[in-house]
Short mmCIF file of C-alpha atoms in Angstrom, two decimals:
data_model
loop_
_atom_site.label_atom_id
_atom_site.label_comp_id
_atom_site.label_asym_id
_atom_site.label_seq_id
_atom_site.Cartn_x
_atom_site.Cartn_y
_atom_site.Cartn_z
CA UNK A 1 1.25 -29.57 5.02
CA UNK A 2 2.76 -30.87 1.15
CA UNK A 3 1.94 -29.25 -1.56
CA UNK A 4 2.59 -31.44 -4.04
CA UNK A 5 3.87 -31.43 -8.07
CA UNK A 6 3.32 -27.63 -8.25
CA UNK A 7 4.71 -25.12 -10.70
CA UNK A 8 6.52 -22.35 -8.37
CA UNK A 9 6.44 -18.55 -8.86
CA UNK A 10 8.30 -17.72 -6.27
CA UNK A 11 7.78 -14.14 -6.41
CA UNK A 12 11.33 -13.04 -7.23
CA UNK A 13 12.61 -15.13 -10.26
CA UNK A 14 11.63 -14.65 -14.16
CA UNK A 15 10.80 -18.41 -14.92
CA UNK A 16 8.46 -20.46 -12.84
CA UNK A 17 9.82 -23.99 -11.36
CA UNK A 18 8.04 -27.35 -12.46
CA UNK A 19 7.60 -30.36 -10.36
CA UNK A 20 8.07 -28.78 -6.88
CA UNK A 21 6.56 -29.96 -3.54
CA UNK A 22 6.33 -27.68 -0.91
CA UNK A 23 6.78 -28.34 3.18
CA UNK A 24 5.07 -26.25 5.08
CA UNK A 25 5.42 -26.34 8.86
CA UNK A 26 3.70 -23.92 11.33
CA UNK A 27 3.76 -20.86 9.95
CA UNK A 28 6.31 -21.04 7.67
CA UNK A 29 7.81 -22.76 4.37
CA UNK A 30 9.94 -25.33 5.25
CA UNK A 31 11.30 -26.62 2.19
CA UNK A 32 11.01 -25.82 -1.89
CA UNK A 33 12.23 -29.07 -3.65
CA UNK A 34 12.07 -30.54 -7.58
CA UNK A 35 12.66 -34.20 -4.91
CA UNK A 36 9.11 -35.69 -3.82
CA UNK A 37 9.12 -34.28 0.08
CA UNK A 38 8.87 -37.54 2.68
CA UNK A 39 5.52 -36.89 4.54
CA UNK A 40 2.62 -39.53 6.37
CA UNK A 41 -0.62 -38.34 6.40
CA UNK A 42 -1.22 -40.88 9.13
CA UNK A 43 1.18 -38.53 11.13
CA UNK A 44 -1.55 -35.58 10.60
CA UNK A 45 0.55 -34.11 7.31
CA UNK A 46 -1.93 -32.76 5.52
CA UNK A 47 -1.37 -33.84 1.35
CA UNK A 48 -2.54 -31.28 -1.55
CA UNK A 49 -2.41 -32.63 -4.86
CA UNK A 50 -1.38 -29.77 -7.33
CA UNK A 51 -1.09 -31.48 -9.85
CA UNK A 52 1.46 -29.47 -12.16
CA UNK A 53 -1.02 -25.87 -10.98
CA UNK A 54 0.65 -22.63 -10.74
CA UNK A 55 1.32 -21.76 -7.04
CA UNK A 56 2.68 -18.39 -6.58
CA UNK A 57 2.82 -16.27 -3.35
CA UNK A 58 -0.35 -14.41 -1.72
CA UNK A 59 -1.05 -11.11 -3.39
CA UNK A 60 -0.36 -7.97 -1.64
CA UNK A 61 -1.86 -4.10 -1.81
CA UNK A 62 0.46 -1.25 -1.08
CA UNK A 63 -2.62 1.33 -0.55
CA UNK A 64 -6.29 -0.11 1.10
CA UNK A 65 -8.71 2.00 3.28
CA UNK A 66 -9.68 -1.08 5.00
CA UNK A 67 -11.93 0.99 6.50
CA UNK A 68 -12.62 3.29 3.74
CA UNK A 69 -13.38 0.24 0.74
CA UNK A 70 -15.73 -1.40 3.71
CA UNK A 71 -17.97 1.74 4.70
CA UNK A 72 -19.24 4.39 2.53
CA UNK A 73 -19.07 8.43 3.31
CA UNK A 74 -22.88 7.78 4.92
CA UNK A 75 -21.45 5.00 7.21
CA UNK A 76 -19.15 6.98 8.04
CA UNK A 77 -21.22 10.36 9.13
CA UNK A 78 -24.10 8.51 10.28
CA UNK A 79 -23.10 5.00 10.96
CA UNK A 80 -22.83 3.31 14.28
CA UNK A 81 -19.18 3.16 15.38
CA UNK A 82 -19.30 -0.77 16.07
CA UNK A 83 -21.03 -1.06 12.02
CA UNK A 84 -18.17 0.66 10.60
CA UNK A 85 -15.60 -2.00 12.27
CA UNK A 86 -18.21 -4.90 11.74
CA UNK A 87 -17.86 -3.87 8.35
CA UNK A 88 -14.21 -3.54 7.82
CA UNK A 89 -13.62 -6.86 9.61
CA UNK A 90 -16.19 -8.55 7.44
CA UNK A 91 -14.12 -6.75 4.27
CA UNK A 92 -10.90 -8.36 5.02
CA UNK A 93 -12.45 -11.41 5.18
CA UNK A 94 -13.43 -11.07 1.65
CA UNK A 95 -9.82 -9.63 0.81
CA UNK A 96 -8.18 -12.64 1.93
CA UNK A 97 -10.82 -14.76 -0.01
CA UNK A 98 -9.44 -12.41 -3.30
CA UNK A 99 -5.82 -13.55 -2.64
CA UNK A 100 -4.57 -10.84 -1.05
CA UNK A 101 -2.42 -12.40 2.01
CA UNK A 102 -1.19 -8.98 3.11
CA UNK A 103 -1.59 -4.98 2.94
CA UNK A 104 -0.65 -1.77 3.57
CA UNK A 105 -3.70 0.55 5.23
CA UNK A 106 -3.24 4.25 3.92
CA UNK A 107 -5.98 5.60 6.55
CA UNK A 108 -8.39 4.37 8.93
CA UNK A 109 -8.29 3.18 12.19
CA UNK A 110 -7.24 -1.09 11.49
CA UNK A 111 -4.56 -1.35 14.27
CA UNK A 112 -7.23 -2.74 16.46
CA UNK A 113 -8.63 -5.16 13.16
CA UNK A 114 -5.04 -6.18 12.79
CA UNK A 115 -4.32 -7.17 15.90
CA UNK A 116 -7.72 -9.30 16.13
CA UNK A 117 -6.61 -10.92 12.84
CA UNK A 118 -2.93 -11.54 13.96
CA UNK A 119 -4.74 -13.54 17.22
CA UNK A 120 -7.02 -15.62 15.04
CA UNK A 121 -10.00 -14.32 15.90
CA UNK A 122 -11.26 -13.14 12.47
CA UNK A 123 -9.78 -13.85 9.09
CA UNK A 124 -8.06 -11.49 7.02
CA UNK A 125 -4.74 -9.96 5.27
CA UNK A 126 -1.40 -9.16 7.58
CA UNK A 127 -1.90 -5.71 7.83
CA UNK A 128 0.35 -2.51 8.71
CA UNK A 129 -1.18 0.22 9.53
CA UNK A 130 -0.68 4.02 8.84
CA UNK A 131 -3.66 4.74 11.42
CA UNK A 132 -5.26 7.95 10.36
CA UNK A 133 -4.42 10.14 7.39
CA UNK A 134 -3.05 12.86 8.88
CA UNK A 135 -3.89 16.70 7.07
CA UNK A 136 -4.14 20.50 7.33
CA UNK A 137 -7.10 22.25 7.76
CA UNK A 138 -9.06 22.20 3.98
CA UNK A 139 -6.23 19.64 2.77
CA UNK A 140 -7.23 15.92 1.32
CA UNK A 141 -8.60 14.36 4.61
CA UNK A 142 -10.40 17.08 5.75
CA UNK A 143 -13.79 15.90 6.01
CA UNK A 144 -15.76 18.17 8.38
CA UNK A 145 -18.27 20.10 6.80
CA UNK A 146 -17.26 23.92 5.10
CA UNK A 147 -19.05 25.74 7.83
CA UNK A 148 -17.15 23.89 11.07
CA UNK A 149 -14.95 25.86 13.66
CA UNK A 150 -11.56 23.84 13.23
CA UNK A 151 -9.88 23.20 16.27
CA UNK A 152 -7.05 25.89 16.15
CA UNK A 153 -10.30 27.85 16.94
CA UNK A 154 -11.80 26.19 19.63
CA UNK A 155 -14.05 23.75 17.08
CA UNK A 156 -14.86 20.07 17.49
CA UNK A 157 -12.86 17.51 15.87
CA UNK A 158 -14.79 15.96 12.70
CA UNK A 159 -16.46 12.41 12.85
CA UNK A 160 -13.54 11.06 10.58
CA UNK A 161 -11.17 12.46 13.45
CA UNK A 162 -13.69 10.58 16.47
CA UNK A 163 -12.90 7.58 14.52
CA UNK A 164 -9.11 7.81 13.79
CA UNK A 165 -9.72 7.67 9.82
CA UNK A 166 -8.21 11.41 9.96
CA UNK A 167 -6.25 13.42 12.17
CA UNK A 168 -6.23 17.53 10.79
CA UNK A 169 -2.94 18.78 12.84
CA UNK A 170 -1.77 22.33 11.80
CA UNK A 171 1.87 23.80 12.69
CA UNK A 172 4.91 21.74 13.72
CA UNK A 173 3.55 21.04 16.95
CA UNK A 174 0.50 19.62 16.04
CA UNK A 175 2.15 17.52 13.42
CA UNK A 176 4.47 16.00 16.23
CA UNK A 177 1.42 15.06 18.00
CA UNK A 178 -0.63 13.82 15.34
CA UNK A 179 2.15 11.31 14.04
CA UNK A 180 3.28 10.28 17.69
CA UNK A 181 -0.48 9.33 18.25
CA UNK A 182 -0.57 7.19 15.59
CA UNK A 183 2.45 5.71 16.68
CA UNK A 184 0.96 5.13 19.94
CA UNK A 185 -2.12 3.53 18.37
CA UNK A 186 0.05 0.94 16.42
CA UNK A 187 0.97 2.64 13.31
CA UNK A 188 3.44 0.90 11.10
CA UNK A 189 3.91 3.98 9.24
CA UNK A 190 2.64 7.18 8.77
CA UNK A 191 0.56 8.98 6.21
CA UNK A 192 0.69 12.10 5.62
CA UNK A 193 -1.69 14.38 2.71
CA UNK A 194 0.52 17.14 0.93
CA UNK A 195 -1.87 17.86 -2.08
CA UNK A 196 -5.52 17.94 -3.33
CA UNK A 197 -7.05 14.77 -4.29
CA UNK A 198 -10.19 13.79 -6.14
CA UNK A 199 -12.09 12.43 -3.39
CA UNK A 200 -11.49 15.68 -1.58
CA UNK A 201 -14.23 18.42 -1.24
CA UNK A 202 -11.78 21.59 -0.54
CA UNK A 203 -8.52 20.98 -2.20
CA UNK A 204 -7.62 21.58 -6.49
CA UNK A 205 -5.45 19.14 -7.55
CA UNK A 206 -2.52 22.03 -7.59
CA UNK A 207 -2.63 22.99 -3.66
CA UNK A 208 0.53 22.54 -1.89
CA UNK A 209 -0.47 21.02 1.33
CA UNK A 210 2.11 21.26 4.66
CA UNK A 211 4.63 23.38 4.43
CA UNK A 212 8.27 22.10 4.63
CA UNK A 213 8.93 22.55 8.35
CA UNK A 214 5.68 20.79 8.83
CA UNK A 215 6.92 17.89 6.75
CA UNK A 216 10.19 17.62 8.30
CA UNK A 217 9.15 17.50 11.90
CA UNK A 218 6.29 14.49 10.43
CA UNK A 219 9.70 12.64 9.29
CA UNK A 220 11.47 13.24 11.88
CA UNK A 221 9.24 11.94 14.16
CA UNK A 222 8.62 8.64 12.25
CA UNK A 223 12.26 8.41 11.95
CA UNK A 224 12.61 8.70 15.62
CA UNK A 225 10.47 5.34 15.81
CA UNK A 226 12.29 3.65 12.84
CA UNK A 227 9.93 4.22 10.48
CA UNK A 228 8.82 6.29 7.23
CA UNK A 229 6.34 8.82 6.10
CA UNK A 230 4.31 8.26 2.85
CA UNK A 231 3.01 10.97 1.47
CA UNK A 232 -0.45 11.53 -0.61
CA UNK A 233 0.75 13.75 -3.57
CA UNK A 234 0.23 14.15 -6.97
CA UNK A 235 1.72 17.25 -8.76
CA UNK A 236 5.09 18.20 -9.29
CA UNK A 237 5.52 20.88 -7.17
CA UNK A 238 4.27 18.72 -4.08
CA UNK A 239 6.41 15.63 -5.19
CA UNK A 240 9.58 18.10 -5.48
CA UNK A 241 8.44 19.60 -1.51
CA UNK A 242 8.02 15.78 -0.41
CA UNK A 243 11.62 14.75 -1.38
CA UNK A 244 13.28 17.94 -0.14
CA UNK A 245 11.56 17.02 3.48
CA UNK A 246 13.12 12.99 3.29
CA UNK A 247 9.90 11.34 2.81
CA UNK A 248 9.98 7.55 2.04
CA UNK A 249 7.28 6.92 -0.25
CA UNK A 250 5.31 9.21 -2.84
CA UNK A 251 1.32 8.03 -2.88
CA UNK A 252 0.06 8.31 -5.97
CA UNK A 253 2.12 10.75 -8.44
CA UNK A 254 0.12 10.62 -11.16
CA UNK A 255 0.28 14.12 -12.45
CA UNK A 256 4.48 14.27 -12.21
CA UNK A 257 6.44 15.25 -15.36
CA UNK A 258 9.78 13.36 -16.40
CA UNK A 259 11.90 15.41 -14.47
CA UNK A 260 10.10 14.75 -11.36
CA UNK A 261 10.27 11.00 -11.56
CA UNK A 262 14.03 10.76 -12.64
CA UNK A 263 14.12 13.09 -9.39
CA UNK A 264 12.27 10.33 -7.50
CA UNK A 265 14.37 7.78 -8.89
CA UNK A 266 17.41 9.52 -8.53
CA UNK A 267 16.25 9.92 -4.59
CA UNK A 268 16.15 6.07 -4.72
CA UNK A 269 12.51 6.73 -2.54
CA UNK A 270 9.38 4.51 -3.42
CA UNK A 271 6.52 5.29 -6.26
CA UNK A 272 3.09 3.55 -4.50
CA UNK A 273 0.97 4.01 -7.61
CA UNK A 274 -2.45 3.14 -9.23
CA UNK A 275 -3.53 1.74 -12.67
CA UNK A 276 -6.55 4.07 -11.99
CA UNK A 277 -9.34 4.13 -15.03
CA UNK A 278 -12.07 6.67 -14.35
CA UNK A 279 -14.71 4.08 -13.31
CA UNK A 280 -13.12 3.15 -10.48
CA UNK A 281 -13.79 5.78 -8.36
CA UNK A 282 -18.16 7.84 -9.37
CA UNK A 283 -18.26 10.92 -7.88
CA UNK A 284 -21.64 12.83 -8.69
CA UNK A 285 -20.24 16.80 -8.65
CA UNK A 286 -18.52 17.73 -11.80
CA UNK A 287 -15.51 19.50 -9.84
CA UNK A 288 -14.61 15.93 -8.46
CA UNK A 289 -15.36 14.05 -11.16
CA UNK A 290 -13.19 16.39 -13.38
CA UNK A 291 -9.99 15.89 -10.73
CA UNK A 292 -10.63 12.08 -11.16
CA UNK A 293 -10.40 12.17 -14.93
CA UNK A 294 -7.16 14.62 -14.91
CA UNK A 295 -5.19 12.04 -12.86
CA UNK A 296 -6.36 9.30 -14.44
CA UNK A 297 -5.29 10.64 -17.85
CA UNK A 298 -1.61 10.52 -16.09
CA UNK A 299 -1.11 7.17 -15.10
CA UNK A 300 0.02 5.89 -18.41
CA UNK A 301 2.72 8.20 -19.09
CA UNK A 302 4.12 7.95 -15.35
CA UNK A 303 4.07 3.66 -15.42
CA UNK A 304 6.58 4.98 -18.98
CA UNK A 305 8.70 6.89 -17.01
CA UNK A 306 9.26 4.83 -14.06
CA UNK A 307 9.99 1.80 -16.26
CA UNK A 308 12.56 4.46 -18.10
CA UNK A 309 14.35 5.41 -14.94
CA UNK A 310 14.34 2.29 -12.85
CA UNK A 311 11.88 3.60 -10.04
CA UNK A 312 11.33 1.35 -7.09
CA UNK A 313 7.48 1.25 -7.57
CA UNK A 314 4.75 -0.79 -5.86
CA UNK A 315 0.94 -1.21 -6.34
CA UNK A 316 -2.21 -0.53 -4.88
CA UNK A 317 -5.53 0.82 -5.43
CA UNK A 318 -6.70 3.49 -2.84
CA UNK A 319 -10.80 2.22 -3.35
CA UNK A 320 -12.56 4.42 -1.02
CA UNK A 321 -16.19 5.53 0.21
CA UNK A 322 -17.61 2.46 -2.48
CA UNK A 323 -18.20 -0.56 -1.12
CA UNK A 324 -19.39 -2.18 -3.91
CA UNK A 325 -16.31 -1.19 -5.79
CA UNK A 326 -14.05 -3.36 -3.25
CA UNK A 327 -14.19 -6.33 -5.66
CA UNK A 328 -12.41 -4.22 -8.21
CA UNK A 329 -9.04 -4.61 -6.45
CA UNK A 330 -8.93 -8.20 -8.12
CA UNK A 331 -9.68 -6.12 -11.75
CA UNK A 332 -6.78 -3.61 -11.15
CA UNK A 333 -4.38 -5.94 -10.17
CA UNK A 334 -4.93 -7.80 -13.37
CA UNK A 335 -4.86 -4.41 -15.26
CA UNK A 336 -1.03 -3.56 -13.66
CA UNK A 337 -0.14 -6.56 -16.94
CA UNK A 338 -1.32 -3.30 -19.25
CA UNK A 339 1.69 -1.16 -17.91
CA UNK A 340 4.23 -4.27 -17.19
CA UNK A 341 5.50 -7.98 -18.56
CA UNK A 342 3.65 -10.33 -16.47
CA UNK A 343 6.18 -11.57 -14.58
CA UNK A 344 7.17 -8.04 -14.03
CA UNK A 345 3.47 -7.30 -12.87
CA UNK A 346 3.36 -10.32 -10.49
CA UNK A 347 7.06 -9.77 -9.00
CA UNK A 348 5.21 -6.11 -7.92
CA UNK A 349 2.03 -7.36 -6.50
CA UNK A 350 4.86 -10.27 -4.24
CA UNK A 351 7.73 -9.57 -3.57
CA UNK A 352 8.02 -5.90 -4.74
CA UNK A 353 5.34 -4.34 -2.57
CA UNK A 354 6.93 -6.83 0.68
CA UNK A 355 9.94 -4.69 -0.13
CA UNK A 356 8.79 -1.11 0.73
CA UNK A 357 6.09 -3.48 3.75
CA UNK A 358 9.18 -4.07 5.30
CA UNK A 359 11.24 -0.38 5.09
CA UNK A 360 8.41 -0.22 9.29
CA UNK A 361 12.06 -1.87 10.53
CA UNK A 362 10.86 -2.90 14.09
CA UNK A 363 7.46 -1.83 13.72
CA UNK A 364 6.55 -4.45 11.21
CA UNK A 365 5.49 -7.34 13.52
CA UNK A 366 5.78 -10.05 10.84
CA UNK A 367 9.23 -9.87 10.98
CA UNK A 368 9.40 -13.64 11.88
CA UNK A 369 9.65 -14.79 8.15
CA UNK A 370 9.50 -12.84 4.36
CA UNK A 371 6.95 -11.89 2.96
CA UNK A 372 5.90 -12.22 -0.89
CA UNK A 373 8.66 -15.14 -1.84
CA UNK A 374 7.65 -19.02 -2.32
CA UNK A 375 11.05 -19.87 -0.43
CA UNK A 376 12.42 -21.37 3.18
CA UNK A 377 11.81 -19.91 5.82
CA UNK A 378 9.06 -17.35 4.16
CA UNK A 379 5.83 -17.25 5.30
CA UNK A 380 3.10 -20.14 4.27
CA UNK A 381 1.11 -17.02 2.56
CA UNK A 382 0.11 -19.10 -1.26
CA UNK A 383 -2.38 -19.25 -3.81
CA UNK A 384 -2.70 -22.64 -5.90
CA UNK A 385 -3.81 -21.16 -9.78
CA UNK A 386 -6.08 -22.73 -11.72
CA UNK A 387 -4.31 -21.51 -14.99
CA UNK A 388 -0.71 -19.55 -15.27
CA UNK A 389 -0.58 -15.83 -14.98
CA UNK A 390 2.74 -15.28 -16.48
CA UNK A 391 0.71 -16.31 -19.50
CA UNK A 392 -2.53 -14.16 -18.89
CA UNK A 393 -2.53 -12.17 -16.40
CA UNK A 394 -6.51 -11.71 -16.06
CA UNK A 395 -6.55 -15.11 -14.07
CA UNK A 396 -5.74 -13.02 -11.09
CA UNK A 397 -9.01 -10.77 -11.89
CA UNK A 398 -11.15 -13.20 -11.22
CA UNK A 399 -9.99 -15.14 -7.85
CA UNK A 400 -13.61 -16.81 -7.23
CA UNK A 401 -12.88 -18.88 -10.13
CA UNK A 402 -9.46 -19.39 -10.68
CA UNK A 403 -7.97 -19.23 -6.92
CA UNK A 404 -7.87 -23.27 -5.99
CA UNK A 405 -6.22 -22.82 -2.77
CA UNK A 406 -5.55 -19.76 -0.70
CA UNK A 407 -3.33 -20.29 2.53
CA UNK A 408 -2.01 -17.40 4.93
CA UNK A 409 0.58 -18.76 7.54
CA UNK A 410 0.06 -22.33 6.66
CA UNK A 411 -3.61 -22.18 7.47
CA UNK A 412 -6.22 -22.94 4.55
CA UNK A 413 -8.30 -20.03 3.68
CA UNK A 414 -9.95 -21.77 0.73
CA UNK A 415 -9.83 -24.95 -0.95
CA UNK A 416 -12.29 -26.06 -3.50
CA UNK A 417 -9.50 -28.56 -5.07
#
């Protein structure tokens, strides 16, 4: 495949590139040149005209619930088991269609929809997998009801555990076990919940979730496989218990003072957050909806002190239980321009988030070419723009319209050209 007089964002550099054909063979990106590229369509080279569009590397997400943004808390109680991956197969479908080539899951059981993907038998993003969120008893992915026996008492694992969208493990040994299954089940990485959240029914925003043995042995563990633990975690006193432990990534962070994110910075470890605004996320009991307002109220003043500091930070949005708020993601990756330059915004949603994507070492299976960068050798993962979004931004909120061309590994996604 040519792509032909395109202008390049390659996903790294400030300043786009003007009258560049791109080679794609297989897979990959074979060449990047300003010099018309030699090709015969009688030879089966397939020609796309760009003429002068902004082409710019698939989008990525840092933090999807596959499962979560396909199926809502009903599905998920109630719900056939073959619906709820019907569902989340037919969502990625509709994620690729929005641009994003690849993502990271943060919970739910997608090693199985990955590995259908990878083999072509359904379309949808490169994913990597944390498998399920893994939690104390009463911490964020708790979701059995108040009045179950938990397991350390001879109780029934929840639904969400049946499924692999959670895993509650209490102690050090249970924590070994829960993030070696994962592992087994094709986990990339692991998550792990140290603090309340607003989707939550038992935690306040303040708990301290795991205690630091419990987080250590997670790490270690994850370690042992080459690999990282990212932590759910807003507060603080839960950021300051995650570092201490060696975890990778901090999920979230919303509610951290200055001090804290020099302290992440200085740790050289990964921000993942969210340009959350309280419609996002509806939740119908006050106590939940007043958690989702607190941390949205934060997310200004921590994008401020990142920038300040230098912190590596990626993006992602953490939709959950809403299926009808999946088409948001497009929104709030176009909102990430009202924290960041454009090009800084973009260079996060590429190459950026491939950067902490790749920190799985051996357990990232796309380790064949780069991911997020217009460049030889990268993956053929591309979006033709109808428009330039290192000029306005909001093209990328609206893919439908102004997403020309989507391919992922040199195949054509869409094409309404």
């Amino acid at each position: 495949m040519i792509v032909r007089n395109v202008r390049v964002f390659d996903g790294i550099s400030d300043r786009t590139l003007d009258n560049v054909d791109v080679l794609v063979e297989g897979a990959h990106i074979l060449a990047v040149s300003t010099s018309p590229v030699a090709g015969d369509v009688s030879d089966g080279v397939v020609e796309i005209q760009g003429n002068g569009k902004f082409l710019m590397p698939g989008l990525s997400d840092a933090h999807v619930h596959l499962m979560g943004n396909a199926n809502s808390m009903m599905d998920f109680l109630q719900g056939p088991t073959g619906v709820l991956y019907g569902n989340t197969i037919a969502e990625a479908k509709r994620m690729l269609l929005r641009g994003f080539t690849t993502v990271r899951d943060m919970g739910g059981d997608t090693a199985p929809v990955k590995a259908l993907i990878d083999r072509g038998s359904f379309e949808g993003p490169r994913i990597f997998p944390s498998q399920a969120m893994i939690s104390q008893t009463s911490g964020h992915a708790d979701f059995s009801f108040v009045y179950d026996v938990p397991e350390e008492f001879g109780g029934k694992p929840s639904r969400t555990e049946d499924i692999h969208f959670t895993r509650i493990a209490d102690g050090v040994p249970r924590v070994l076990a829960a993030v070696r299954e994962q592992l087994r089940q094709g986990a990339t990485q692991i998550k792990l919940t140290l603090g309340g959240g607003a989707a939550s029914m038992y935690d306040p925003l303040n708990t301290l979730q795991y205690t630091p043995d419990e987080i250590r042995a997670a790490v270690q563990a994850a370690g042992d496989y080459g690999t990282y633990v990212a932590t759910h975690v807003y507060t603080p006193a839960g950021i300051a218990r995650a570092i201490d432990a060696g975890v990778t990534s901090i999920e979230h962070g919303h509610l951290a003072d200055e001090e804290t994110i020099k302290r992440i910075a200085d740790a050289q470890i990964w921000l993942s957050m969210q340009p959350f605004a309280e419609d996002d996320h509806h939740y119908p009991d006050p106590v939940r909806a007043g958690k989702n307002t607190e941390i949205c109220h934060g997310t200004e003043q921590v994008y401020e002190w990142a920038k300040k500091y230098g912190v590596k930070t990626a993006w992602g949005t953490d939709l959950l239980l809403e299926p009808q708020s999946a088409p948001r993601q497009s929104e709030m990756a176009a909102r990430l321009g009202e924290f960041y330059s454009n090009v800084e915004a973009l260079k996060m949603l590429t190459s950026g988030n491939a950067s902490l994507f790749e920190l799985a070492g051996e357990r990232n299976t796309y380790r064949g070419g780069r991911l997020g960068v217009i460049a030889e050798g990268a993956w053929a993962d591309m979006i033709l723009v109808d428009g330039d979004p290192t000029d306005d931004i909001s093209l990328i909120g609206d893919p439908d319209s102004n997403f020309k061309l989507i391919v992922k590994g040199g195949q054509i996604v869409k094409n309404t050209l």
